XYZ file of C-alpha atoms in Angstrom:
718
model
C 0.007 -0.056 0.060
C 3.137 2.484 0.634
C 4.234 1.784 -2.883
C 0.782 2.150 -4.098
C 0.430 5.989 -2.548
C 3.546 7.130 -3.808
C 2.969 5.997 -6.763
C -0.412 7.696 -6.641
C 1.445 11.321 -5.285
C 3.911 10.778 -8.195
C 1.282 10.502 -10.757
C 1.394 14.327 -12.160
C 5.595 13.568 -12.713
C 4.670 10.512 -14.247
C 2.209 11.648 -16.889
C 4.470 13.971 -18.134
C 7.625 12.101 -18.468
C 5.300 9.299 -20.797
C 4.085 12.765 -22.656
C 7.986 13.251 -23.181
C 9.155 10.053 -23.827
C 5.963 9.892 -26.659
C 6.531 13.667 -27.875
C 10.225 12.502 -28.337
C 8.975 9.435 -30.155
C 7.063 11.278 -32.737
C 9.720 14.102 -33.600
C 11.998 11.317 -34.184
C 8.962 10.316 -36.480
C 9.163 13.448 -37.980
C 12.602 13.784 -38.579
C 12.518 10.377 -39.895
C 10.015 11.065 -42.095
C 9.157 14.603 -43.449
C 6.082 14.417 -45.198
C 4.815 11.971 -41.820
C 2.084 14.794 -41.399
C 1.856 16.025 -44.779
C -1.614 15.591 -47.068
C 0.488 14.457 -50.010
C 0.515 11.320 -48.755
C -3.077 10.889 -49.323
C -3.213 13.078 -52.733
C -1.116 11.700 -55.900
C -1.407 15.221 -57.032
C -2.468 18.717 -56.813
C -3.547 20.566 -59.754
C -3.870 23.981 -60.019
C -4.913 23.301 -56.807
C -7.442 20.469 -57.229
C -6.219 17.463 -55.644
C -5.980 14.395 -57.400
C -7.030 11.820 -53.476
C -5.275 8.613 -53.556
C -8.039 6.237 -52.696
C -10.293 7.330 -55.918
C -7.500 7.232 -58.128
C -6.398 3.994 -57.065
C -9.768 2.346 -57.565
C -9.755 4.137 -61.419
C -5.670 1.966 -61.670
C -8.340 -0.990 -60.862
C -10.941 -0.692 -62.525
C -9.190 0.794 -65.771
C -6.599 -3.138 -65.607
C -10.078 -4.800 -64.903
C -10.813 -3.553 -68.226
C -7.351 -4.019 -69.798
C -7.449 -7.404 -68.656
C -4.372 -7.981 -67.880
C -2.537 -6.182 -70.113
C -0.516 -3.437 -68.827
C 1.509 -3.439 -66.103
C -0.036 -1.145 -62.798
C 2.717 1.150 -63.766
C 0.910 1.878 -67.398
C -2.383 1.556 -65.669
C -1.139 4.542 -62.715
C 0.415 7.068 -65.613
C -2.810 5.875 -67.670
C -5.379 7.561 -65.063
C -2.655 10.000 -64.175
C -2.643 11.625 -67.534
C -7.042 11.600 -67.629
C -6.963 13.134 -64.584
C -4.346 15.602 -64.836
C -5.873 16.659 -68.560
C -9.665 16.710 -66.912
C -8.342 19.371 -64.013
C -6.801 21.217 -66.524
C -9.694 21.347 -69.360
C -12.039 21.824 -66.074
C -10.729 24.796 -65.414
C -10.904 26.288 -68.435
C -14.331 25.833 -68.969
C -15.459 27.077 -65.798
C -13.367 30.226 -66.749
C -15.141 30.688 -70.180
C -18.316 29.663 -68.587
C -18.789 26.983 -70.919
C -21.566 23.840 -69.648
C -23.642 20.739 -70.842
C -26.969 22.044 -70.525
C -30.266 19.979 -70.606
C -31.487 20.191 -73.552
C -28.203 19.175 -74.912
C -27.221 16.336 -72.754
C -30.611 15.128 -74.639
C -29.197 15.407 -77.715
C -25.852 14.028 -76.955
C -27.340 11.066 -75.270
C -30.100 10.617 -78.411
C -27.096 10.924 -81.008
C -25.314 8.260 -78.741
C -28.368 5.859 -78.426
C -30.110 6.144 -80.764
C -29.130 3.104 -82.234
C -30.070 1.062 -78.869
C -33.708 -0.983 -79.589
C -34.546 -0.607 -75.781
C -35.164 2.911 -77.341
C -36.505 2.710 -79.685
C -40.403 2.898 -80.218
C -41.992 0.463 -82.612
C -40.936 1.929 -86.111
C -37.902 1.350 -84.681
C -37.530 5.706 -84.094
C -36.013 6.665 -81.034
C -38.648 7.448 -77.507
C -36.591 9.177 -75.211
C -39.298 8.432 -72.496
C -37.909 4.713 -72.899
C -34.811 6.464 -72.285
C -35.644 7.942 -69.159
C -37.764 5.086 -68.033
C -34.247 3.235 -68.210
C -32.191 5.421 -66.459
C -34.498 5.973 -63.797
C -34.896 1.856 -63.201
C -31.470 1.504 -63.024
C -30.745 4.254 -60.663
C -33.802 2.222 -58.464
C -32.377 -0.945 -58.837
C -28.859 0.197 -58.203
C -26.121 -1.687 -57.538
C -28.141 -3.869 -59.421
C -27.464 -3.886 -63.351
C -29.797 -4.279 -66.334
C -29.250 -5.945 -69.731
C -28.309 -3.493 -72.814
C -28.196 -4.534 -76.732
C -25.429 -2.935 -79.126
C -24.871 -4.571 -82.653
C -26.060 -7.622 -81.665
C -24.386 -8.420 -78.712
C -25.769 -7.418 -74.864
C -23.921 -6.375 -72.181
C -25.161 -5.092 -68.222
C -24.621 -1.880 -66.776
C -25.520 -0.104 -63.762
C -26.476 3.054 -62.558
C -22.741 4.030 -61.666
C -21.952 2.640 -65.053
C -24.097 4.758 -66.507
C -23.619 8.431 -65.100
C -20.083 7.840 -65.540
C -21.208 7.023 -68.955
C -23.212 10.432 -69.054
C -20.190 12.221 -67.457
C -17.922 11.031 -70.432
C -20.818 12.002 -73.370
C -20.739 15.410 -71.461
C -17.050 16.383 -71.267
C -15.878 15.307 -74.342
C -18.723 17.682 -75.790
C -17.513 20.088 -74.008
C -13.855 19.132 -74.796
C -15.137 20.122 -78.639
C -16.830 22.950 -77.925
C -13.380 23.988 -76.352
C -11.617 23.472 -79.201
C -14.110 24.804 -81.668
C -14.096 27.782 -80.290
C -9.967 28.135 -80.005
C -9.915 27.089 -83.642
C -12.235 29.524 -84.708
C -9.873 32.480 -83.864
C -6.808 30.506 -85.778
C -6.406 32.281 -88.937
C -4.193 33.127 -91.809
C -3.959 36.658 -92.901
C -2.540 37.560 -96.240
C 0.882 38.618 -95.149
C 1.026 35.060 -94.141
C 0.262 33.484 -97.210
C 2.093 35.326 -99.310
C 5.376 34.682 -97.615
C 4.417 31.037 -97.939
C 3.703 31.283 -101.528
C 7.023 33.785 -102.244
C 9.176 30.958 -99.877
C 8.586 28.428 -102.799
C 8.183 30.575 -105.805
C 10.886 33.061 -105.151
C 13.774 31.136 -105.989
C 18.238 32.207 -106.281
C 21.329 31.093 -107.809
C 24.526 30.923 -106.122
C 28.456 30.229 -106.457
C 29.700 29.320 -103.084
C 33.030 27.614 -101.562
C 32.776 24.933 -98.281
C 35.902 24.541 -95.868
C 35.147 21.625 -94.181
C 35.888 21.125 -90.382
C 37.082 17.688 -91.392
C 40.222 19.995 -92.658
C 41.080 20.430 -89.055
C 42.030 17.113 -87.443
C 40.077 16.942 -84.007
C 43.354 16.089 -82.047
C 44.047 19.809 -82.557
C 41.027 21.188 -81.026
C 41.356 21.544 -77.037
C 37.960 20.814 -75.277
C 37.775 21.422 -70.945
C 34.416 20.933 -68.948
C 34.509 24.650 -68.140
C 33.857 24.544 -72.347
C 31.020 21.556 -71.558
C 29.843 24.014 -68.706
C 29.476 27.153 -70.225
C 27.577 25.069 -73.342
C 24.999 23.345 -71.266
C 23.927 26.778 -69.827
C 24.262 27.904 -72.562
C 21.316 24.812 -73.966
C 19.781 25.022 -70.829
C 16.813 23.560 -72.505
C 18.423 20.829 -73.752
C 20.386 19.784 -70.806
C 17.796 19.765 -68.136
C 17.734 16.379 -66.763
C 15.302 14.429 -63.827
C 15.969 13.058 -60.877
C 17.712 9.935 -61.409
C 19.795 6.835 -60.220
C 22.870 4.913 -61.467
C 22.955 1.437 -59.708
C 24.888 -1.437 -60.736
C 23.720 -5.006 -60.194
C 24.418 -8.696 -60.411
C 21.794 -12.042 -60.942
C 21.266 -15.042 -58.969
C 19.127 -17.153 -61.399
C 17.112 -20.170 -59.872
C 17.939 -22.139 -62.283
C 17.501 -26.171 -62.554
C 21.377 -27.460 -62.144
C 22.605 -30.700 -64.326
C 22.359 -32.607 -61.470
C 17.808 -31.443 -61.185
C 17.860 -31.904 -64.896
C 19.656 -35.616 -64.442
C 17.275 -36.705 -62.117
C 14.054 -35.529 -63.838
C 15.255 -37.404 -66.571
C 15.629 -40.558 -64.216
C 12.463 -40.212 -63.053
C 10.602 -40.361 -66.637
C 12.841 -43.553 -67.324
C 11.312 -45.295 -64.175
C 7.914 -44.098 -65.158
C 8.305 -47.172 -68.220
C 8.544 -49.817 -65.902
C 5.592 -51.531 -63.343
C 6.337 -50.589 -59.897
C 5.402 -52.479 -56.735
C 3.808 -50.764 -54.063
C 2.048 -51.265 -50.818
C -1.289 -51.336 -50.057
C -2.387 -50.569 -46.769
C -5.521 -51.099 -46.999
C -5.014 -54.867 -47.591
C -2.314 -55.119 -46.643
C -0.597 -56.492 -50.183
C 1.893 -55.768 -52.369
C 0.235 -54.387 -55.482
C 1.841 -53.834 -58.924
C 1.288 -50.690 -60.034
C 1.614 -50.029 -64.782
C 3.888 -48.378 -66.117
C 3.577 -46.978 -69.257
C 4.610 -50.015 -71.118
C 1.490 -51.965 -70.176
C -1.026 -49.411 -68.461
C -4.125 -49.385 -70.534
C -5.652 -46.313 -70.109
C -3.207 -44.099 -71.643
C -4.701 -40.226 -70.810
C -5.240 -41.150 -67.137
C -2.031 -42.470 -67.026
C -0.623 -39.547 -68.921
C -2.491 -37.310 -66.763
C -1.536 -38.663 -63.368
C 2.416 -37.810 -64.512
C 2.537 -34.681 -66.460
C 3.095 -31.758 -65.893
C 0.827 -31.501 -70.055
C -2.104 -32.790 -70.373
C -2.887 -35.734 -72.187
C -3.572 -35.178 -76.464
C -5.882 -37.893 -77.781
C -6.257 -36.355 -81.200
C -3.933 -37.385 -84.487
C -0.604 -35.427 -85.161
C -0.323 -34.741 -88.957
C 3.399 -34.475 -89.864
C 3.303 -30.301 -89.260
C 2.342 -30.735 -86.214
C 4.948 -33.233 -84.738
C 6.985 -31.421 -81.888
C 9.734 -29.954 -84.303
C 12.805 -31.121 -81.544
C 12.445 -34.268 -82.291
C 10.116 -34.250 -85.215
C 11.809 -36.720 -86.991
C 13.114 -39.203 -84.147
C 9.502 -39.355 -83.203
C 8.162 -40.047 -86.582
C 10.338 -42.938 -87.413
C 8.794 -44.739 -83.647
C 7.026 -47.469 -84.567
C 4.121 -48.075 -82.367
C 5.083 -49.168 -78.454
C 8.276 -47.587 -79.537
C 9.328 -44.878 -77.048
C 11.758 -41.361 -77.914
C 13.244 -39.618 -74.847
C 13.778 -37.943 -72.595
C 14.436 -35.231 -74.876
C 14.991 -31.218 -73.636
C 11.433 -29.346 -75.191
C 11.820 -25.403 -74.044
C 11.052 -25.588 -70.495
C 10.521 -29.448 -70.406
C 12.269 -32.888 -70.966
C 9.535 -35.339 -72.547
C 9.414 -39.138 -72.933
C 7.361 -40.226 -75.881
C 5.568 -43.169 -76.684
C 4.064 -43.958 -80.285
C 1.097 -45.085 -79.466
C -1.096 -45.275 -82.729
C -0.362 -44.409 -86.213
C -2.910 -43.841 -89.338
C -3.521 -43.335 -92.469
C -5.664 -39.689 -92.098
C -7.479 -37.692 -94.832
C -6.255 -34.005 -95.209
C -8.882 -32.560 -96.702
C -13.253 -33.184 -96.291
C -16.549 -32.821 -97.711
C -19.401 -33.595 -95.508
C -22.904 -31.168 -95.258
C -24.413 -30.382 -91.814
C -27.638 -29.340 -90.298
C -26.602 -26.499 -87.319
C -29.085 -26.074 -84.154
C -27.491 -23.066 -82.292
C -28.505 -22.106 -78.686
C -28.883 -18.645 -77.109
C -26.252 -17.380 -76.600
C -23.933 -19.764 -78.185
C -21.517 -18.464 -80.878
C -22.598 -16.369 -83.652
C -26.226 -17.134 -82.321
C -28.597 -13.726 -83.379
C -30.992 -12.371 -80.871
C -34.002 -14.318 -82.852
C -32.394 -17.884 -80.994
C -33.820 -18.598 -77.928
C -33.433 -22.509 -77.708
C -31.846 -23.937 -74.609
C -28.575 -25.806 -74.864
C -30.679 -29.271 -74.438
C -33.163 -28.082 -76.640
C -30.702 -28.001 -79.302
C -29.130 -31.182 -78.896
C -33.046 -32.831 -78.567
C -34.342 -31.068 -81.995
C -30.561 -32.121 -83.297
C -30.625 -35.776 -82.217
C -34.332 -35.633 -83.803
C -32.882 -34.538 -87.005
C -30.881 -37.074 -86.902
C -33.570 -40.407 -86.287
C -35.130 -38.984 -89.341
C -32.344 -38.879 -91.644
C -31.399 -42.616 -90.496
C -35.271 -43.273 -90.392
C -34.837 -42.551 -94.253
C -36.049 -38.522 -94.416
C -33.290 -36.863 -96.794
C -30.787 -35.120 -95.657
C -31.214 -31.876 -97.828
C -35.108 -31.968 -97.019
C -34.137 -31.177 -93.882
C -32.072 -27.913 -93.912
C -34.190 -25.733 -93.717
C -34.303 -26.231 -90.364
C -29.989 -25.503 -90.379
C -29.116 -21.531 -89.180
C -26.225 -22.273 -91.423
C -27.506 -19.933 -94.155
C -23.833 -19.757 -95.913
C -23.659 -23.936 -96.777
C -27.402 -24.019 -97.001
C -26.800 -22.368 -100.172
C -24.871 -25.345 -100.969
C -26.759 -28.415 -100.000
C -25.100 -27.761 -96.125
C -21.995 -29.077 -97.964
C -18.124 -27.496 -96.270
C -15.194 -28.267 -97.858
C -12.167 -27.439 -95.768
C -8.345 -28.694 -94.974
C -7.669 -30.298 -91.544
C -4.897 -27.006 -91.714
C -8.164 -25.014 -91.615
C -9.904 -22.995 -88.816
C -12.949 -24.765 -88.287
C -14.215 -25.795 -84.475
C -11.947 -28.929 -82.290
C -15.262 -30.468 -82.150
C -16.869 -30.913 -85.891
C -12.744 -31.003 -87.623
C -11.781 -34.357 -84.629
C -15.238 -35.818 -86.403
C -15.109 -34.914 -89.179
C -11.360 -36.328 -89.468
C -11.570 -38.990 -87.667
C -14.440 -40.892 -88.963
C -15.243 -42.320 -91.866
C -16.765 -41.835 -95.535
C -20.867 -41.620 -94.684
C -20.732 -41.634 -91.003
C -23.576 -39.424 -89.464
C -24.291 -38.297 -85.868
C -24.752 -35.500 -83.483
C -21.636 -33.004 -82.880
C -21.374 -30.121 -79.996
C -19.697 -26.687 -80.523
C -19.384 -23.339 -79.127
C -22.169 -22.780 -82.213
C -24.647 -25.102 -81.409
C -25.080 -28.857 -82.376
C -24.747 -30.153 -85.815
C -26.130 -32.845 -87.857
C -22.594 -33.667 -89.559
C -22.701 -36.213 -92.678
C -19.048 -37.158 -93.872
C -19.483 -36.684 -98.149
C -15.448 -36.885 -98.916
C -12.246 -37.613 -97.671
C -9.070 -36.510 -100.157
C -5.572 -36.910 -99.926
C -4.528 -39.276 -97.130
C -1.080 -39.415 -94.983
C 0.536 -40.440 -91.883
C -1.297 -38.891 -88.802
C 0.462 -40.272 -85.228
C -1.299 -40.664 -81.840
C 1.652 -39.889 -79.800
C 1.423 -40.090 -75.900
C 3.887 -37.871 -74.583
C 4.990 -37.553 -70.505
C 6.191 -33.532 -69.767
C 8.257 -32.899 -66.946
C 8.896 -28.947 -66.072
C 12.811 -28.370 -65.972
C 12.439 -26.667 -62.312
C 15.453 -26.895 -60.065
C 15.488 -29.394 -56.560
C 14.812 -27.428 -53.229
C 18.797 -28.003 -52.538
C 18.882 -25.886 -55.648
C 17.256 -22.874 -54.301
C 18.792 -23.194 -51.484
C 22.685 -22.991 -52.980
C 21.691 -20.572 -55.327
C 19.930 -17.858 -51.991
C 23.833 -18.930 -50.312
C 25.260 -17.575 -52.574
C 23.319 -14.313 -52.652
C 23.905 -14.358 -49.085
C 27.409 -14.194 -49.702
C 27.691 -12.419 -51.933
C 25.819 -9.388 -50.645
C 27.969 -10.616 -47.441
C 31.306 -9.926 -48.754
C 30.543 -7.086 -50.612
C 30.476 -5.345 -47.147
C 34.819 -5.173 -47.560
C 35.228 -5.820 -51.061
C 35.027 -3.585 -54.453
C 31.396 -4.824 -56.307
C 32.735 -5.265 -59.487
C 36.410 -7.025 -58.464
C 33.838 -9.559 -56.421
C 31.089 -10.153 -59.125
C 34.295 -10.611 -61.409
C 36.399 -13.260 -59.030
C 32.524 -15.126 -58.727
C 31.750 -14.809 -62.442
C 28.901 -12.244 -62.009
C 28.132 -9.786 -64.797
C 26.963 -6.472 -63.634
C 25.130 -4.561 -64.826
C 23.979 -1.072 -65.232
C 21.486 1.148 -65.125
C 19.870 3.890 -64.288
C 16.737 5.107 -62.917
C 14.078 8.168 -63.064
C 11.991 8.384 -60.031
C 8.927 6.699 -62.000
C 10.930 4.429 -64.147
C 9.852 0.343 -63.235
C 11.881 -2.055 -66.220
C 14.940 -4.376 -66.046
C 15.702 -5.146 -68.983
C 15.107 -8.719 -69.329
C 13.558 -8.404 -65.563
C 10.265 -6.848 -66.582
C 8.452 -4.504 -63.529
C 10.814 -3.843 -60.775
C 9.648 -0.449 -58.745
C 10.815 -1.866 -55.443
C 14.165 -1.571 -56.950
C 13.501 1.938 -57.737
C 11.461 2.656 -54.461
C 14.805 1.564 -53.357
C 17.416 3.887 -54.774
C 15.137 6.938 -54.697
C 14.355 6.688 -50.398
C 15.964 9.623 -47.848
C 17.793 6.564 -46.514
C 19.641 5.276 -49.420
C 23.352 6.276 -49.506
C 25.480 5.922 -52.500
C 27.617 2.888 -52.217
C 24.941 0.420 -50.144
C 24.025 -2.239 -51.946
C 20.432 -4.585 -50.709
C 19.526 -8.078 -52.488
C 15.514 -8.706 -54.103
C 13.312 -10.922 -54.698
C 12.951 -10.924 -58.110
C 9.391 -13.619 -59.276
C 9.659 -16.452 -61.671
C 13.626 -15.271 -62.028
C 16.045 -15.142 -58.775
C 17.255 -12.767 -56.920
C 19.359 -9.338 -57.681
C 21.779 -7.959 -55.514
C 21.670 -4.329 -56.329
C 23.964 -1.367 -55.431
C 23.355 2.444 -55.619
C 26.174 4.081 -57.495
C 25.051 7.213 -57.643
C 22.312 10.182 -57.145
C 21.771 12.549 -59.868
C 19.234 15.145 -58.028
C 17.481 17.609 -60.956
C 18.963 20.401 -63.300
C 21.641 20.081 -65.312
C 22.802 16.677 -66.362
C 26.501 15.565 -65.341
C 29.187 17.122 -67.552
C 30.161 13.688 -68.473
C 26.665 12.587 -70.033
C 25.985 15.897 -71.569
C 29.348 16.013 -73.045
C 28.302 12.950 -75.961
C 25.995 15.615 -77.095
C 27.934 18.804 -76.170
C 31.565 17.600 -77.386
C 31.457 17.536 -81.479
C 29.196 20.931 -81.162
C 31.615 22.809 -79.193
C 34.643 21.600 -81.317
C 32.439 22.241 -84.301
C 32.473 26.182 -82.615
C 36.236 26.076 -82.506
C 36.907 24.603 -85.637
C 34.637 26.822 -87.500
C 36.763 30.088 -85.339
C 39.673 28.887 -86.201
C 38.738 29.051 -90.389
C 37.336 31.841 -89.683
C 40.659 33.278 -88.647
C 42.693 31.993 -91.834
C 40.772 32.848 -94.683
C 42.090 36.648 -95.550
C 40.549 37.185 -99.536
C 37.423 38.206 -100.240
C 35.998 36.958 -103.387
C 34.943 33.167 -103.804
C 38.303 32.192 -105.950
C 40.380 33.445 -103.865
C 39.164 31.313 -100.576
C 38.936 28.341 -102.589
C 42.228 28.626 -103.936
C 43.842 29.666 -101.192
C 41.907 27.271 -98.786
C 42.848 23.974 -100.880
C 38.804 23.826 -102.278
C 36.962 23.979 -105.567
C 34.207 26.910 -105.791
C 30.394 24.835 -106.580
C 27.479 26.100 -107.505
C 23.615 25.951 -106.824
C 21.075 26.700 -108.914
C 17.260 27.999 -108.143
C 17.319 27.614 -104.072
C 14.234 28.430 -102.236
C 13.700 29.193 -98.745
C 11.459 25.974 -97.823
C 14.429 23.654 -99.116
C 17.491 23.808 -96.714
C 19.233 20.616 -98.676
C 22.570 22.669 -100.378
C 23.773 20.420 -103.637
C 26.764 19.055 -102.842
C 26.814 20.214 -99.400
C 23.950 18.468 -97.531
C 20.909 20.024 -95.056
C 23.026 23.510 -94.744
C 19.349 26.224 -93.294
C 22.269 28.657 -92.195
C 23.303 29.303 -95.380
C 19.967 29.107 -97.295
C 18.794 31.890 -95.410
C 21.970 33.970 -95.729
C 21.661 33.926 -99.370
C 17.888 34.928 -99.373
C 19.846 37.876 -97.484
C 22.222 39.196 -100.339
C 21.425 41.666 -102.930
C 22.653 39.927 -106.234
C 26.261 40.237 -107.010
C 27.568 40.545 -103.147
C 29.377 38.190 -101.469
C 28.510 36.881 -97.581
C 31.238 36.684 -95.269
C 32.414 33.171 -93.378
C 29.077 31.478 -92.512
C 29.456 28.924 -89.941
C 27.123 25.894 -91.483
C 26.498 22.362 -90.504
C 29.461 20.918 -92.095
C 32.043 23.459 -92.788
C 32.512 27.570 -93.344
C 30.805 28.879 -96.346
C 31.443 32.190 -98.064
C 28.359 32.363 -100.732
C 27.757 34.826 -103.451
C 24.506 35.265 -105.423
C 24.768 35.242 -109.019
C 21.085 35.419 -110.048
C 17.415 36.012 -108.260
C 14.342 35.668 -109.376
C 11.477 36.899 -107.730
C 8.020 35.186 -107.373
C 5.119 36.221 -109.696
C 2.337 38.090 -108.204
C -0.830 36.273 -107.143
C -4.478 37.878 -108.759
C -6.055 36.236 -105.240
C -4.323 33.583 -102.590
C -7.424 32.505 -100.835
C -6.263 28.728 -102.024
C -2.843 29.216 -99.822
C -4.637 30.620 -96.531
C -7.185 28.437 -96.614
C -5.200 25.561 -97.200
C -2.493 26.939 -93.751
C -5.733 27.436 -91.793
C -6.702 23.483 -92.182
C -2.958 23.280 -91.033
C -2.983 25.175 -88.148
C -6.580 24.254 -86.822
C -5.091 20.578 -87.426
C -1.774 21.255 -84.888
C -4.478 23.726 -82.266
C -5.671 20.463 -80.060
C -2.505 19.061 -79.098
C -0.189 22.074 -78.850
C -3.272 24.036 -76.556
C -3.206 21.163 -74.491
C 0.649 20.518 -74.071
C 0.493 24.813 -73.182
C -1.806 24.297 -70.509
C -0.224 21.486 -68.997
C 2.778 23.734 -68.851
C 1.703 26.482 -67.144
C 0.039 24.879 -65.020
C 0.808 24.372 -61.276
C 1.254 20.968 -61.180
C 2.555 19.139 -57.964
C 3.606 15.266 -58.287
C 3.316 13.063 -55.139
C 3.269 9.679 -57.552
C 6.579 8.769 -56.217
C 5.365 9.001 -52.773
C 2.285 7.826 -52.614
C 0.876 4.964 -55.459
C 4.009 4.242 -57.132
C-alpha cells in the first residue's frame, strides 16, 4: 500500500515523463520522415490547387486494369489514369473560366446521338423514344447497384447506375472539350501577308556560287575542349540539358535455374515411369503392382497423372509433330519410345500409340441447331443447349429413318452452307471448331452423327475424304525443368554470401571473381522496368529513398527469376545533367564551333575564287534555291547558308557562315522573284486547315506547361 501511495503522489510526474517520451518518439518520426504530417501522403498530385486523392485514384487504376484484362502493368495503368485526371482538371478549369457547360437540352441531344441505335430506346417503328430512355435510367437508379441489360450491335451487356452516370459524364466531357477546341480553332486564321510569305518561300529562288571549307580539314587532335567549355555550352542550352532526378545502379543476377543434377534427376524419374512398380497397399496389406508406361491400358489417365502437360488424344499430321524431335518421333514404331528429350522448359518422354492413314481434306454436310448464348447466335435464338441437342437428335433420327438430308436443310441456321446443300469442304489446317474437325477427319465416309460445338449442335454427314497421309497419335509425359529445393537453397546461399562479402570488397571485382556479370542501369523516379526482368518498382523505390546512400546495396527477390543484388552508384538530382553525360552531344558541337573559329581566322581573301584557292577547295554552284528547301546540292542540309542567300543582293558576297558541315562563303549570282498572284485564298485556306489541325495538341501542351502541378506519385502510389 505504501508503494501505491507513493505512485499516486507522483502521478503528475509520471504523466509528464510519459508525455515527453511520446513527444520524443513522434518528433523522431518526423525527423526520419519529413512528410509524416503532410497531406501529400493522401494526394497523388495537386493540379492548380485541385487534389487527386489516393483512394479515388487507386480505384480508377483498378477499374482500368480490369478493363485491360491484365495486358498492362500497374505502373502503365497509373500513368494512364494520372494523365487522364491531369487533363480533366486542367480543361475543367478552362471550361469554368469561360463559363462553358452542357445544358439539359444539349445533354438530351447528346444522349440521343449516342443511344438512338439501341433497341431498348426505340419505339415500334424503330425511332428513338426519349421516354424509354428516361424510364431505363430511372429503373437503373431504383435497382442500384444491380444492373440491367443493353443491346448494341447484336451484343448484349449489363450496366448499372454507376456505369451509366460515368458514361453520361464522359459524353458531357467530350462535348465540352469539342466546344472548347472549336472556339479556339475559330480564332485561328491566316493573314494575306502570311499567305504571301508562304507563296514566296516556294516561288522565289536564287542561284549561288559558294566555297565550303569542311570542318574535317582540321584534325580533332588540334581542338582542345575543357570541362568549363562544356559547362558554358550547357548553360547556353539549358533546355537541351535539363535532366530529371535519376539514380545510377549496378546489379548482379542470381537465377533460380535447374542444375545439371536436377535435370539428370528429372530424366531418371521419367525413365522409371516406363516400368511397373510395386507399391504396398495399407488397406489390403498386400503389395500391388502399379502398371508403368509399358503396360498401362488407360494411357490418358496415366499421362495426366504423371505429366505437367495434359494428354492429347488427337492424331497429329507431320506439321503438328513437335519440331525439336520431329524426325525421331515420326520414325517410331507403335509401342516404341523416344526420350527423355529437352523441349523448351520441359523434359519429355514420348511413346507412339498409333499410326494411321488419315485424310488432309474432307467434304461434309451439316445442319446447325444453335442455342441462346452460343457463338454467333442472333437475338432470335431462344433454345437452351438441351433443347438444341434434342432437336438435333430428332433430325438425326429422321435421316436414319429414311428422310433425305436435303429435305431438312431449312432447319439449319447456317445460311451460307445451306446455299450449297449444306456442304462444306475444308483442309485439316482450316480454322474449324475442334469438335467439328475431329469428327470429320477421324471417322469414315458415310458416318453421320450429332456433334456439339460452341456454335450449337450439328448433324454432320461425312461425304468425302481425300489426300491420305500418315497421322500419329503420340502420348507424351512432360516434366517442367525446375530447380530442386537443394538448388534453390544453394542459389540463396550464394547470393547471401556475395551480399555479405560486398560489405568489405569492391562490388565489381567481387562479381568478377565469382563469374557474375555486373549490369548497369539508370532510373528516373517513375521508371519501373529493368531489361530482362520486367517491372521492378521495388528497386527504383529503394534507389530513391532518402535513407539510401551512394555505395549502399541490397538484395531483391525477382518473381519467376531468382534474386538480384543491386548497388546504388550515383545520385543525380534534378537540374542540368552531368558534364560526362552532356559531353556526348555537347562535345561535337563545341569542336565544330572551335574549328569554325580557326577556319575563319585563316580566311584573308574576299572573293570566292581566291578563298577557294587559298583553302585548297573548289568553287561550287547551286541553282534555284528556295527558302523551303534547306538542302544545298553537294553539301547537305544547310539552313543557315540557304537563309543567308536570301538576305543578300544579287552580285554580293557573304561573310563566312558557320554551317552544319563547314564554313561557307557564298555569292548570289541570280535572283528570280516570285510572280504576284491575283488571289491568295487557296493558300490561306490550306494554312488555316494545317494550323487548326495542330491546335488541339498544342493548346493542351501549353496549358499543361503553364499549370501548377505538384506530382506526388512516387511518394504515394508508385
